[in-house]
Amino acid sequence: MLPYGRQSITESDVEAVAAVLRGDWLTTGPAVGRFEAELRSWTGGVPCVAVTSGTAALHVAYVAAGLRAGDELVTSPLTFVATAATAALLGARVVFADVQDDTGNLDPDAAAAAVTPRTRAITAVDYAGHPADYDELREVARRAGALLVADAAHSIGSAYKDRPVGSLADLTTFSFFPTKTVTTAEGGAVAATDPGLLRRAALFRNHGLVRDPAEQRTPGEGGWHQEVHAFGLNYRLPDVLCALGVSQLGRLARFRERRADLVARYHALLRDVPGLTLPAQRAYVRPSWHLYPVRVRDGRRREVYDRMRAAGIGVQVNYVPAYWHPVFEDLGYRRGLCPRAEAYYAEELSLPLFPALTDDEQDRVVEALTAALR
Ligand SMILES: *Cc1c(COP(=O)(O)O)cnc(C)c1O
């Protein structure tokens, strides 16, 4: 089965990991700082904290934002459930606002209509790698007195109005799961534009342990002494995986280029196929495409999905609206809440897209899709 996404691992990646395995540190050592410094070169200089997954990154970002019981988080339902689940676990109420018809990204007007005095944060999701409308969302957040969070699990290496993802929101989260554009097996990171947010993120990743005597309540205790001032967890990304991340980031520009070529090729090959809507792109963004999401019209998505799977093409659907999950249903969320996200979901089909996908394989995808639609 041709997958919809897959990692690109080279011998140099393997060598980078093996070198760490032969060294002194398996967990927190010099590769963590190297990885965070490399990431920073992709976020326009905004500092980053590496964590164990994209989900951990969201959890850390929400803790840093001070999200707690009684607060509200406004976000898009067209996302992986973790964007909302991590906020719900902190006791916050998740308020889903609808998406734009064409990009599938959080609609700034819908977000503006969803904010209340309790809104602590607004989380945009750069669906498929296409950045959300950050200037408008920033204004919505400013008026609400809320922080702006970017779930950039799809969009590392993307740019909006010549500004890189990572620099567009107060807090940006990345995922390095194998299907994502850059992988560390499991892994993630949080970028924070404000030093206070960054510090809270770094502390929460490591149990909240305060090591600097200047900041301790009882620094005279001894050289071994560490203090916890606020609870945290162990979300540390190991050196072994950070070394893989450094090696992978060295090829991100090439990954992005190959993905852009494949997207341009899909556009050209599928332009005249009836019954399809191809993904939109705003003139002012440069996406680092994670997905190639087509929309299959006329209620035929299920049939086309089944036929392509039967033909050995591992298409995927991204995503069932987050509030359709029974956990949200049980909390009183009802279908029909965000009609544009539901309409997007009803038609969406993600075609295979990854750097090692060959032109021949892509032709096979196009043939299978065309045949399924006939
Ligand atoms: C992958 C993903 C996550 C979660 O990342 P993990 O690394 O799998 O925990 C969160 N949000 C979105 C939009 C994702 O695609």
XYZ file of C-alpha atoms and ligand atoms in Angstrom:
389
model
C 0.000 0.000 0.000
C 1.329 3.396 -1.009
C 1.028 5.464 2.214
C -0.426 8.999 2.382
C 2.690 10.146 4.204
C 5.962 8.655 5.305
C 9.329 9.590 6.755
C 12.510 10.114 4.722
C 15.432 8.527 6.554
C 18.955 8.580 5.141
C 22.183 6.906 6.207
C 23.278 10.280 7.617
C 20.188 10.261 9.894
C 21.099 6.745 11.052
C 24.706 7.824 11.627
C 23.629 10.887 13.645
C 21.534 8.690 15.951
C 24.238 6.013 16.233
C 26.820 8.647 17.181
C 24.681 9.715 20.150
C 24.121 6.086 21.169
C 27.908 5.611 21.310
C 28.353 8.744 23.442
C 27.758 9.684 27.069
C 24.221 11.100 26.963
C 21.144 9.267 25.840
C 18.608 11.709 27.203
C 19.292 15.350 27.998
C 22.678 16.213 26.520
C 24.160 18.534 23.915
C 21.925 17.412 21.030
C 18.850 18.954 22.706
C 20.339 22.435 22.579
C 21.589 21.841 19.035
C 18.119 20.802 17.907
C 16.480 23.788 19.588
C 19.028 26.138 17.985
C 18.393 24.616 14.535
C 14.644 24.924 15.040
C 15.121 28.552 15.945
C 16.665 29.174 12.552
C 13.304 28.079 11.048
C 11.117 30.218 13.330
C 12.703 33.536 12.460
C 14.775 33.525 15.647
C 11.914 32.716 18.033
C 13.319 30.359 20.710
C 12.022 26.791 21.043
C 11.699 24.085 23.663
C 11.827 20.471 22.408
C 9.271 18.061 23.899
C 8.189 14.447 23.441
C 5.325 14.922 20.938
C 3.095 17.428 19.211
C 0.476 16.597 21.819
C 2.934 17.367 24.635
C 3.769 20.615 22.837
C 0.087 21.653 22.912
C -0.197 20.691 26.585
C 2.958 22.673 27.411
C 1.784 25.683 25.367
C -1.577 25.763 27.141
C 0.070 25.471 30.561
C 2.466 28.293 29.631
C -0.553 30.344 28.525
C -2.071 29.802 31.975
C -5.120 27.937 30.633
C -7.157 26.529 33.516
C -10.635 25.524 34.674
C -13.161 28.219 33.890
C -11.174 29.504 30.887
C -12.244 29.083 27.291
C -10.148 28.087 24.304
C -11.378 28.992 20.818
C -10.158 26.663 18.082
C -10.905 24.935 14.798
C -12.689 21.578 14.713
C -10.858 20.569 11.510
C -7.851 19.185 13.358
C -6.474 16.188 15.171
C -8.292 15.799 18.487
C -5.145 16.663 20.510
C -5.520 20.390 19.697
C -8.685 20.405 21.810
C -8.094 17.437 24.147
C -5.040 19.004 25.816
C -7.094 22.125 26.666
C -10.032 20.060 27.908
C -7.684 18.080 30.179
C -6.690 21.360 31.842
C -10.351 21.968 32.640
C -10.863 24.623 29.974
C -14.020 24.768 27.873
C -13.265 24.275 24.197
C -15.274 26.586 21.925
C -15.188 25.430 18.321
C -15.349 28.163 15.676
C -15.905 27.348 12.023
C -13.299 27.220 9.266
C -12.933 29.013 5.945
C -14.565 27.128 3.084
C -11.516 26.995 0.858
C -8.443 26.673 3.128
C -10.053 24.722 5.976
C -8.338 27.131 8.401
C -9.934 28.846 11.405
C -12.112 31.696 10.119
C -11.173 34.965 11.901
C -14.790 36.205 11.805
C -16.038 32.958 13.335
C -13.301 33.190 15.982
C -14.300 36.802 16.726
C -17.909 35.702 17.210
C -16.812 32.892 19.559
C -14.713 34.892 22.030
C -16.069 35.865 25.449
C -14.481 37.544 28.483
C -13.360 34.032 29.523
C -11.353 33.386 26.347
C -7.742 32.839 27.390
C -6.357 31.599 24.067
C -7.226 31.145 20.410
C -5.560 28.245 18.605
C -5.264 28.293 14.826
C -4.310 25.128 12.949
C -2.293 25.502 9.742
C -4.312 22.879 7.925
C -2.293 20.854 5.391
C 0.638 23.260 5.890
C -1.189 26.385 4.666
C -0.797 29.142 7.307
C -3.986 30.563 8.803
C -4.855 34.272 8.470
C -2.621 35.446 11.297
C -2.977 39.228 10.917
C -6.752 38.953 11.342
C -6.487 36.322 14.106
C -3.916 38.436 15.939
C -6.393 41.328 15.954
C -9.194 39.054 17.246
C -6.891 37.820 20.041
C -5.758 41.336 20.924
C -9.326 42.618 21.255
C -10.255 39.593 23.380
C -7.169 39.961 25.592
C -6.298 36.377 24.648
C -3.084 34.694 23.582
C -2.712 33.441 20.016
C -1.496 29.857 19.630
C -0.533 28.206 16.339
C -0.834 24.434 16.054
C 1.821 24.165 13.361
C 2.013 20.361 13.368
C 1.565 20.569 9.563
C 3.412 23.739 8.712
C 7.053 23.798 9.777
C 8.922 25.698 7.052
C 5.807 27.567 5.814
C 5.674 31.347 5.535
C 2.905 33.947 5.792
C 3.562 37.369 4.249
C 7.278 36.505 4.234
C 7.252 35.726 7.960
C 8.030 32.149 8.986
C 5.684 29.919 10.948
C 6.921 30.024 14.537
C 6.988 33.830 14.544
C 3.277 34.401 13.824
C 1.654 33.562 17.168
C 2.546 33.963 20.841
C 3.051 30.204 21.078
C 3.609 27.783 18.200
C 3.581 24.002 18.492
C 5.267 21.508 16.170
C 4.975 17.726 15.776
C 7.740 15.442 14.578
C 5.649 12.309 14.110
C 6.846 10.194 11.131
C 4.099 11.337 8.740
C 4.901 15.001 9.415
C 7.387 16.966 7.331
C 10.287 16.529 9.783
C 10.494 13.535 12.117
C 12.185 12.511 15.356
C 9.989 9.332 15.564
C 7.925 10.832 18.395
C 8.659 14.456 19.182
C 7.489 18.022 19.214
C 8.466 21.565 20.141
C 7.023 24.821 21.413
C 8.187 28.196 20.127
C 7.436 31.196 22.333
C 7.892 34.869 21.425
C 7.772 36.025 25.068
C 10.536 35.074 27.568
C 7.988 34.426 30.337
C 6.019 32.000 28.165
C 9.240 30.266 27.098
C 10.396 29.902 30.681
C 7.090 28.393 31.818
C 7.214 25.982 28.877
C 10.795 24.937 29.697
C 9.952 24.410 33.380
C 6.794 22.374 32.728
C 8.750 20.054 30.392
C 11.071 19.143 33.277
C 8.847 18.650 36.361
C 8.953 22.382 37.118
C 12.433 21.915 38.601
C 14.167 25.213 39.434
C 17.945 24.745 39.421
C 19.236 28.310 39.531
C 20.053 29.161 43.207
C 19.196 32.803 42.501
C 15.604 31.734 41.895
C 15.270 29.197 44.725
C 13.361 29.739 47.952
C 16.001 27.947 50.065
C 19.210 28.135 48.025
C 21.420 27.335 51.034
C 20.272 23.710 51.085
C 23.292 22.398 49.166
C 24.690 21.868 45.698
C 22.215 19.087 44.917
C 19.174 21.202 45.646
C 16.354 21.682 43.153
C 12.898 23.084 43.859
C 9.465 22.721 42.310
C 7.447 25.955 42.394
C 4.712 24.790 39.993
C 3.902 21.189 39.013
C 5.291 19.881 35.767
C 5.796 16.648 33.856
C 8.606 14.796 32.129
C 8.195 15.842 28.495
C 11.957 15.865 27.692
C 12.871 14.823 24.153
C 15.964 12.560 24.373
C 19.329 13.394 22.817
C 19.034 10.336 20.560
C 15.902 11.798 18.956
C 17.169 15.386 18.932
C 20.171 14.188 16.897
C 17.736 12.750 14.347
C 15.895 16.088 14.395
C 19.075 18.081 13.686
C 19.895 15.781 10.791
C 16.324 16.015 9.432
C 16.183 19.831 9.687
C 19.276 19.917 7.506
C 17.048 18.601 4.693
C 13.862 20.577 5.454
C 14.450 23.023 2.581
C 14.711 20.070 0.185
C 11.661 18.345 1.688
C 9.687 21.538 1.201
C 10.843 21.872 -2.402
C 9.999 18.302 -3.350
C 6.593 18.588 -1.670
C 5.940 21.847 -3.583
C 6.882 20.142 -6.865
C 4.550 17.236 -6.142
C 1.735 19.640 -5.223
C 2.248 21.592 -8.472
C 2.183 18.298 -10.360
C -1.041 17.183 -8.625
C -2.580 20.563 -9.478
C -1.658 20.172 -13.156
C -2.703 16.524 -13.437
C -6.011 16.912 -11.586
C -7.110 20.338 -12.805
C -9.580 19.018 -15.360
C -10.832 15.981 -13.472
C -14.560 16.516 -12.890
C -15.995 16.126 -9.404
C -12.886 17.336 -7.553
C -12.052 20.555 -5.731
C -8.298 21.108 -5.370
C -6.726 22.817 -2.335
C -6.703 26.616 -2.370
C -3.639 28.755 -1.761
C -3.641 32.409 -0.711
C -1.334 34.668 -2.725
C 0.499 35.821 0.408
C 1.542 32.428 1.816
C 4.278 29.998 0.919
C 3.140 26.656 2.311
C 5.422 23.811 3.184
C 2.716 21.285 2.245
C 2.122 18.417 4.657
C -1.073 17.116 3.016
C -2.611 17.297 -0.426
C -6.311 17.531 0.526
C -8.734 17.246 -2.381
C -12.491 17.455 -1.956
C -14.564 14.775 -3.662
C -17.922 16.304 -4.549
C -21.378 14.780 -5.099
C -21.282 12.617 -1.962
C -18.742 10.224 -3.472
C -15.870 10.517 -0.951
C -16.602 7.214 0.843
C -16.772 5.301 -2.443
C -13.607 6.923 -3.798
C -11.760 6.244 -0.529
C -12.731 2.553 -0.643
C -11.817 2.177 -4.323
C -8.430 3.832 -3.913
C -7.612 1.725 -0.862
C -8.606 -1.371 -2.854
C -6.238 -0.173 -5.596
C -3.353 -0.019 -3.077
C -3.388 3.757 -2.635
C -3.335 4.595 1.078
C -5.463 7.728 1.048
C -6.455 9.266 4.373
C -9.196 11.530 5.705
C -8.143 14.590 7.754
C -10.179 15.139 9.929
C -13.442 14.075 11.486
C -14.616 17.300 13.228
C -13.080 17.161 16.698
C -16.434 17.608 18.478
C -17.864 14.523 16.737
C -15.714 12.377 19.039
C -18.012 10.802 21.631
C -16.012 12.427 24.434
C -17.218 15.825 23.201
C -20.661 14.517 22.303
C -21.018 13.347 25.919
C -20.186 16.907 27.020
C -23.134 18.218 24.992
C -21.461 19.208 21.714
C -23.825 18.561 18.795
C -23.385 17.890 15.109
C -24.155 20.933 12.991
C -22.097 23.252 15.225
C -19.588 24.173 12.476
C -21.261 23.519 9.099
C -18.289 24.527 6.946
C -15.916 22.185 8.820
C -18.475 19.380 8.530
C -18.899 20.010 4.791
C -15.105 20.010 4.407
C -14.804 16.738 6.293
C -17.618 15.139 4.274
C -15.652 15.621 1.033
C -12.012 15.544 2.127
C -9.485 12.991 0.897
C -5.714 13.313 1.468
C -3.664 11.944 -1.428
C -0.163 10.498 -0.890
C 2.399 13.267 -0.385
C 5.941 12.723 0.878
C 9.399 13.572 -0.495
C 10.241 10.066 -1.725
C 6.981 9.770 -3.716
C 8.096 9.313 -7.341
C 6.447 10.864 -10.384
C 5.466 7.330 -11.489
C 3.800 6.620 -8.155
C 2.033 9.958 -8.342
C 0.789 9.082 -11.838
C -0.611 5.864 -10.367
C -2.468 7.866 -7.712
C -3.926 10.157 -10.365
C -4.974 7.200 -12.536
C -6.628 5.423 -9.611
C -8.438 8.605 -8.582
C -9.602 9.319 -12.125
C -10.800 5.722 -12.513
C -12.615 5.838 -9.157
C -14.434 8.998 -10.222
C -15.511 7.687 -13.620
C 0.028 15.315 14.471
C -0.795 16.399 15.039
C -0.847 16.670 16.410
C -0.234 15.764 17.450
O 1.113 15.524 17.261
P 1.772 14.160 17.860
O 3.223 14.387 17.637
O 1.219 13.032 17.039
O 1.394 14.064 19.286
C -1.543 17.792 16.831
N -2.186 18.588 15.963
C -2.193 18.337 14.643
C -2.908 19.286 13.721
C -1.520 17.236 14.134
O -1.540 16.974 12.827
